[in-house]
Amino acid sequence: MSPDEERALVTRAERGERAAFDVLVKDALPKLRAVLRRLVGSPDDTDDLAQETLLKGFEKLSTFRGEARFSSWLTSIGTRLALNHLREKRQWRWDAQVHIAKLLHSTAEGREALQAIFRSPGHRFDAREHIAFCFSCVSRSLPPAQHAALILRDVFDYKNREAAKALGLRESELRRDLGEARATMQQRFDGLCGLVSKDGICYQCKGLREQTPDKCSAEIPELGAESAEARYTRRLEVSRDADLDHGAMQDFHDMVWRDLARLEETAR
């Protein structure tokens, strides 16, 4: 869709043509949901925030100036809604996924739920998807502004100016949040991930692959490197394009996200 076509649809939608707005949404929704999913994780929260974003977007159509694509404008609205949502929630523990794994394996109900997913015909182990899932989990342990800056800048490759505008920040604030977030994430992954450190406490990638050895989309990628910064960059490279909203492990990740959200809201 060209910018002129987009502008014409916005004009029609402002006049009350719902069909024109629906065309705009159809083009913008994949990007919006991808960003929301990485920010909040939970499929239910993603659905709710996406719906709220569409309502807000329709109400604010008169403020669209065409300085960015409609999808970027709509995603900025969704990003701020997600940021407000995260500020109302507790920050997660840096090793939250380790805690939820122990909890799921500690009960017959949890073990059966896992096995039901592993036996599902559509389930596949995809290491890149799970590394992306893990990245968002650990990122939820950051202050919300740092978490959002990291997701927009490092996962979705926003420019500093674009990310700052989407989050309502000055570029200097964005750079500060981003620098602190990167340093924290590098440190936490080195203490957490068994793929990069013999001292890591999480071996989920290996364990999940062993659960379904005949249902693997690809081998577990190599994440090791000499420096923490290089290991962090490599992690982004292998997981940036993973689709957490429609991927091969969506059923598993949806279940774990829901359980994680409940667990971390009550954790002390």
CSV table of C-alpha atoms in Angstrom, one decimal:
chain,number,residue,atom,x,y,z
A,1,MET,CA,0.0,0.0,0.0
A,2,SER,CA,1.5,3.4,-1.0
A,3,PRO,CA,1.5,6.4,1.4
A,4,ASP,CA,-1.1,8.1,-0.9
A,5,GLU,CA,-3.4,5.1,-0.8
A,6,GLU,CA,-3.0,4.9,3.0
A,7,ARG,CA,-3.8,8.6,3.4
A,8,ALA,CA,-6.9,8.2,1.3
A,9,LEU,CA,-8.1,5.3,3.4
A,10,VAL,CA,-7.5,7.3,6.6
A,11,THR,CA,-9.5,10.2,5.2
A,12,ARG,CA,-12.4,7.8,4.4
A,13,ALA,CA,-12.1,6.2,7.8
A,14,GLU,CA,-12.3,9.6,9.5
A,15,ARG,CA,-15.6,10.1,7.7
A,16,GLY,CA,-16.9,7.0,9.3
A,17,GLU,CA,-16.2,4.4,6.7
A,18,ARG,CA,-15.5,1.3,8.8
A,19,ALA,CA,-14.5,-0.7,5.8
A,20,ALA,CA,-11.6,1.7,5.1
A,21,PHE,CA,-10.4,1.4,8.7
A,22,ASP,CA,-10.6,-2.4,8.4
A,23,VAL,CA,-8.3,-2.3,5.4
A,24,LEU,CA,-5.8,-0.2,7.3
A,25,VAL,CA,-6.0,-2.5,10.3
A,26,LYS,CA,-5.5,-5.7,8.2
A,27,ASP,CA,-2.2,-4.3,7.0
A,28,ALA,CA,-1.1,-3.0,10.4
A,29,LEU,CA,-2.2,-5.7,12.7
A,30,PRO,CA,0.7,-8.2,12.3
A,31,LYS,CA,3.3,-5.6,13.3
A,32,LEU,CA,1.1,-4.4,16.2
A,33,ARG,CA,0.6,-7.9,17.6
A,34,ALA,CA,4.2,-8.9,17.1
A,35,VAL,CA,5.4,-5.9,19.2
A,36,LEU,CA,2.7,-6.4,21.9
A,37,ARG,CA,3.5,-10.1,22.2
A,38,ARG,CA,7.2,-9.4,22.8
A,39,LEU,CA,6.3,-6.7,25.3
A,40,VAL,CA,3.7,-8.5,27.4
A,41,GLY,CA,4.1,-12.1,26.5
A,42,SER,CA,0.6,-13.3,27.6
A,43,PRO,CA,-1.7,-14.2,24.6
A,44,ASP,CA,-4.7,-12.9,26.6
A,45,ASP,CA,-3.0,-9.6,27.4
A,46,THR,CA,-1.9,-9.3,23.8
A,47,ASP,CA,-5.5,-9.8,22.6
A,48,ASP,CA,-6.8,-7.2,25.1
A,49,LEU,CA,-4.2,-4.6,24.3
A,50,ALA,CA,-4.6,-5.1,20.5
A,51,GLN,CA,-8.3,-4.5,20.8
A,52,GLU,CA,-7.8,-1.5,23.0
A,53,THR,CA,-5.3,-0.1,20.5
A,54,LEU,CA,-7.7,-0.5,17.6
A,55,LEU,CA,-10.4,1.4,19.6
A,56,LYS,CA,-7.9,4.1,20.5
A,57,GLY,CA,-6.6,4.3,17.0
A,58,PHE,CA,-10.1,4.8,15.5
A,59,GLU,CA,-10.8,7.5,18.1
A,60,LYS,CA,-7.5,9.3,17.3
A,61,LEU,CA,-7.6,9.1,13.5
A,62,SER,CA,-7.8,12.9,13.2
A,63,THR,CA,-4.3,13.1,14.8
A,64,PHE,CA,-2.7,10.9,12.1
A,65,ARG,CA,-0.5,13.2,10.1
A,66,GLY,CA,1.1,10.8,7.7
A,67,GLU,CA,4.6,11.5,9.0
A,68,ALA,CA,5.0,7.7,9.6
A,69,ARG,CA,3.2,4.7,8.1
A,70,PHE,CA,-0.2,3.9,9.6
A,71,SER,CA,1.2,0.6,11.0
A,72,SER,CA,4.0,2.5,12.9
A,73,TRP,CA,1.5,5.1,14.2
A,74,LEU,CA,-0.9,2.4,15.4
A,75,THR,CA,1.9,0.4,16.9
A,76,SER,CA,3.1,3.5,18.9
A,77,ILE,CA,-0.4,3.7,20.4
A,78,GLY,CA,-0.2,0.1,21.3
A,79,THR,CA,3.3,0.4,22.7
A,80,ARG,CA,2.3,3.1,25.2
A,81,LEU,CA,-0.8,1.1,26.2
A,82,ALA,CA,1.5,-1.9,26.8
A,83,LEU,CA,4.0,0.2,28.8
A,84,ASN,CA,1.1,1.5,31.0
A,85,HIS,CA,0.0,-2.1,31.4
A,86,LEU,CA,3.5,-3.3,32.5
A,87,ARG,CA,3.8,-0.4,35.0
A,88,GLU,CA,0.7,-1.8,36.7
A,89,LYS,CA,2.3,-5.2,37.0
A,90,ARG,CA,5.1,-6.6,39.2
A,91,GLN,CA,8.5,-6.9,37.6
A,92,TRP,CA,9.3,-10.6,37.1
A,93,ARG,CA,12.2,-12.4,38.7
A,94,TRP,CA,15.2,-12.7,36.4
A,95,ASP,CA,14.9,-16.5,36.5
A,96,ALA,CA,11.1,-16.7,36.3
A,97,GLN,CA,11.1,-19.4,33.7
A,98,VAL,CA,13.1,-21.7,36.0
A,99,HIS,CA,10.5,-21.2,38.7
A,100,ILE,CA,7.6,-22.0,36.4
A,101,ALA,CA,9.3,-25.1,35.0
A,102,LYS,CA,9.8,-26.4,38.6
A,103,LEU,CA,6.2,-25.7,39.4
A,104,LEU,CA,4.8,-27.4,36.3
A,105,HIS,CA,6.9,-30.5,36.9
A,106,SER,CA,5.9,-30.6,40.6
A,107,THR,CA,2.3,-31.6,40.1
A,108,ALA,CA,0.5,-34.3,38.2
A,109,GLU,CA,-1.7,-31.7,36.6
A,110,GLY,CA,1.2,-29.7,35.3
A,111,ARG,CA,3.1,-32.7,34.0
A,112,GLU,CA,0.0,-34.0,32.1
A,113,ALA,CA,-0.6,-30.5,30.6
A,114,LEU,CA,3.0,-30.5,29.3
A,115,GLN,CA,2.7,-34.1,27.9
A,116,ALA,CA,-0.6,-33.2,26.2
A,117,ILE,CA,1.2,-30.4,24.3
A,118,PHE,CA,4.2,-32.5,23.5
A,119,ARG,CA,1.9,-35.2,22.1
A,120,SER,CA,-0.1,-32.7,20.0
A,121,PRO,CA,0.4,-33.4,16.2
A,122,GLY,CA,1.0,-29.7,15.6
A,123,HIS,CA,3.7,-29.2,18.2
A,124,ARG,CA,7.3,-28.8,17.1
A,125,PHE,CA,10.3,-27.8,19.1
A,126,ASP,CA,11.9,-24.6,17.6
A,127,ALA,CA,15.0,-23.5,19.4
A,128,ARG,CA,14.8,-20.0,17.9
A,129,GLU,CA,11.3,-19.5,19.2
A,130,HIS,CA,12.1,-20.7,22.6
A,131,ILE,CA,15.2,-18.4,22.8
A,132,ALA,CA,12.9,-15.5,21.8
A,133,PHE,CA,10.4,-16.6,24.5
A,134,CYS,CA,13.2,-16.7,27.0
A,135,PHE,CA,14.5,-13.2,25.9
A,136,SER,CA,11.1,-11.7,26.6
A,137,CYS,CA,10.8,-13.5,29.9
A,138,VAL,CA,14.1,-12.2,31.2
A,139,SER,CA,13.4,-8.7,29.8
A,140,ARG,CA,10.2,-8.6,31.9
A,141,SER,CA,12.5,-8.5,34.9
A,142,LEU,CA,13.7,-5.0,33.8
A,143,PRO,CA,11.9,-1.8,34.7
A,144,PRO,CA,9.1,-1.3,32.2
A,145,ALA,CA,10.7,1.6,30.3
A,146,GLN,CA,14.0,-0.3,29.9
A,147,HIS,CA,12.1,-3.5,28.8
A,148,ALA,CA,10.2,-1.5,26.2
A,149,ALA,CA,13.3,0.3,24.9
A,150,LEU,CA,15.1,-3.0,24.6
A,151,ILE,CA,12.3,-4.7,22.7
A,152,LEU,CA,11.8,-1.8,20.2
A,153,ARG,CA,15.4,-1.1,19.6
A,154,ASP,CA,17.1,-4.5,19.7
A,155,VAL,CA,14.3,-6.9,18.6
A,156,PHE,CA,12.4,-4.7,16.2
A,157,ASP,CA,15.4,-2.6,15.1
A,158,TYR,CA,13.8,0.8,15.6
A,159,LYS,CA,16.1,3.8,15.3
A,160,ASN,CA,16.7,5.6,18.6
A,161,ARG,CA,14.5,8.5,17.4
A,162,GLU,CA,11.6,6.1,16.4
A,163,ALA,CA,11.8,4.2,19.7
A,164,ALA,CA,12.0,7.4,21.8
A,165,LYS,CA,9.0,8.8,20.0
A,166,ALA,CA,7.0,5.6,20.4
A,167,LEU,CA,7.7,5.6,24.1
A,168,GLY,CA,7.2,9.4,24.7
A,169,LEU,CA,10.9,9.8,25.7
A,170,ARG,CA,13.7,12.1,24.8
A,171,GLU,CA,16.4,10.3,22.9
A,172,SER,CA,18.9,10.8,25.7
A,173,GLU,CA,16.4,9.0,28.1
A,174,LEU,CA,16.0,6.2,25.5
A,175,ARG,CA,19.8,5.8,25.2
A,176,ARG,CA,20.2,5.7,29.0
A,177,ASP,CA,17.4,3.1,29.4
A,178,LEU,CA,18.8,1.0,26.5
A,179,GLY,CA,22.3,1.0,27.9
A,180,GLU,CA,21.2,-0.1,31.3
A,181,ALA,CA,18.9,-2.7,29.9
A,182,ARG,CA,21.6,-4.3,27.7
A,183,ALA,CA,24.1,-4.4,30.5
A,184,THR,CA,21.6,-6.1,32.8
A,185,MET,CA,20.4,-8.6,30.2
A,186,GLN,CA,24.0,-9.6,29.3
A,187,GLN,CA,24.8,-10.2,33.0
A,188,ARG,CA,21.6,-12.1,33.6
A,189,PHE,CA,21.9,-14.4,30.6
A,190,ASP,CA,25.4,-15.3,31.6
A,191,GLY,CA,24.1,-16.5,35.0
A,192,LEU,CA,21.0,-18.2,33.6
A,193,CYS,CA,21.5,-19.8,30.2
A,194,GLY,CA,23.1,-23.2,30.0
A,195,LEU,CA,23.7,-22.7,26.3
A,196,VAL,CA,26.4,-20.0,27.0
A,197,SER,CA,27.7,-20.9,30.5
A,198,LYS,CA,28.5,-24.0,32.4
A,199,ASP,CA,27.2,-22.2,35.5
A,200,GLY,CA,23.9,-21.4,33.8
A,201,ILE,CA,20.9,-22.7,35.7
A,202,CYS,CA,18.4,-23.1,32.8
A,203,TYR,CA,18.6,-26.0,30.4
A,204,GLN,CA,15.1,-25.7,29.0
A,205,CYS,CA,16.2,-25.7,25.3
A,206,LYS,CA,18.0,-29.0,25.7
A,207,GLY,CA,15.2,-30.5,27.9
A,208,LEU,CA,12.4,-29.5,25.5
A,209,ARG,CA,14.3,-30.9,22.5
A,210,GLU,CA,14.8,-34.2,24.3
A,211,GLN,CA,11.1,-34.4,25.1
A,212,THR,CA,10.2,-34.3,21.3
A,213,PRO,CA,13.4,-35.5,19.5
A,214,ASP,CA,11.4,-36.5,16.4
A,215,LYS,CA,9.6,-33.1,16.3
A,216,CYS,CA,12.3,-30.5,16.0
A,217,SER,CA,12.4,-27.7,13.5
A,218,ALA,CA,16.1,-27.2,13.7
A,219,GLU,CA,19.2,-27.9,15.9
A,220,ILE,CA,19.8,-25.6,18.9
A,221,PRO,CA,22.0,-22.8,17.6
A,222,GLU,CA,25.4,-22.0,19.0
A,223,LEU,CA,25.2,-18.9,21.3
A,224,GLY,CA,28.7,-19.0,22.8
A,225,ALA,CA,31.1,-16.2,22.1
A,226,GLU,CA,34.1,-14.6,23.8
A,227,SER,CA,32.4,-11.6,25.4
A,228,ALA,CA,29.0,-11.0,27.0
A,229,GLU,CA,28.2,-8.4,24.4
A,230,ALA,CA,28.9,-10.8,21.6
A,231,ARG,CA,26.8,-13.5,23.2
A,232,TYR,CA,23.9,-11.1,23.6
A,233,THR,CA,24.2,-10.0,19.9
A,234,ARG,CA,24.2,-13.6,18.8
A,235,ARG,CA,21.1,-14.3,20.9
A,236,LEU,CA,19.3,-11.5,19.1
A,237,GLU,CA,20.5,-12.8,15.7
A,238,VAL,CA,19.0,-16.2,16.2
A,239,SER,CA,15.7,-15.2,17.8
A,240,ARG,CA,14.8,-11.8,16.3
A,241,ASP,CA,12.6,-13.2,13.5
A,242,ALA,CA,10.8,-15.8,15.6
A,243,ASP,CA,7.0,-15.6,15.5
A,244,LEU,CA,5.8,-16.0,19.1
A,245,ASP,CA,2.2,-15.3,18.0
A,246,HIS,CA,1.8,-18.0,15.4
A,247,GLY,CA,4.9,-20.2,15.7
A,248,ALA,CA,5.5,-23.9,16.0
A,249,MET,CA,5.7,-23.7,19.8
A,250,GLN,CA,2.7,-21.3,20.3
A,251,ASP,CA,0.6,-23.9,22.2
A,252,PHE,CA,3.5,-24.5,24.7
A,253,HIS,CA,4.4,-20.8,25.1
A,254,ASP,CA,0.8,-19.7,25.5
A,255,MET,CA,0.3,-22.1,28.4
A,256,VAL,CA,3.6,-21.1,30.1
A,257,TRP,CA,3.0,-17.4,29.6
A,258,ARG,CA,-0.4,-17.7,31.3
A,259,ASP,CA,1.1,-19.7,34.2
A,260,LEU,CA,4.0,-17.3,34.5
A,261,ALA,CA,1.8,-14.2,34.7
A,262,ARG,CA,-0.1,-15.7,37.6
A,263,LEU,CA,3.0,-16.9,39.3
A,264,GLU,CA,5.0,-13.7,39.1
A,265,GLU,CA,2.1,-11.5,40.2
A,266,THR,CA,2.1,-13.4,43.5
A,267,ALA,CA,5.8,-14.1,43.9
A,268,ARG,CA,7.7,-12.6,46.7
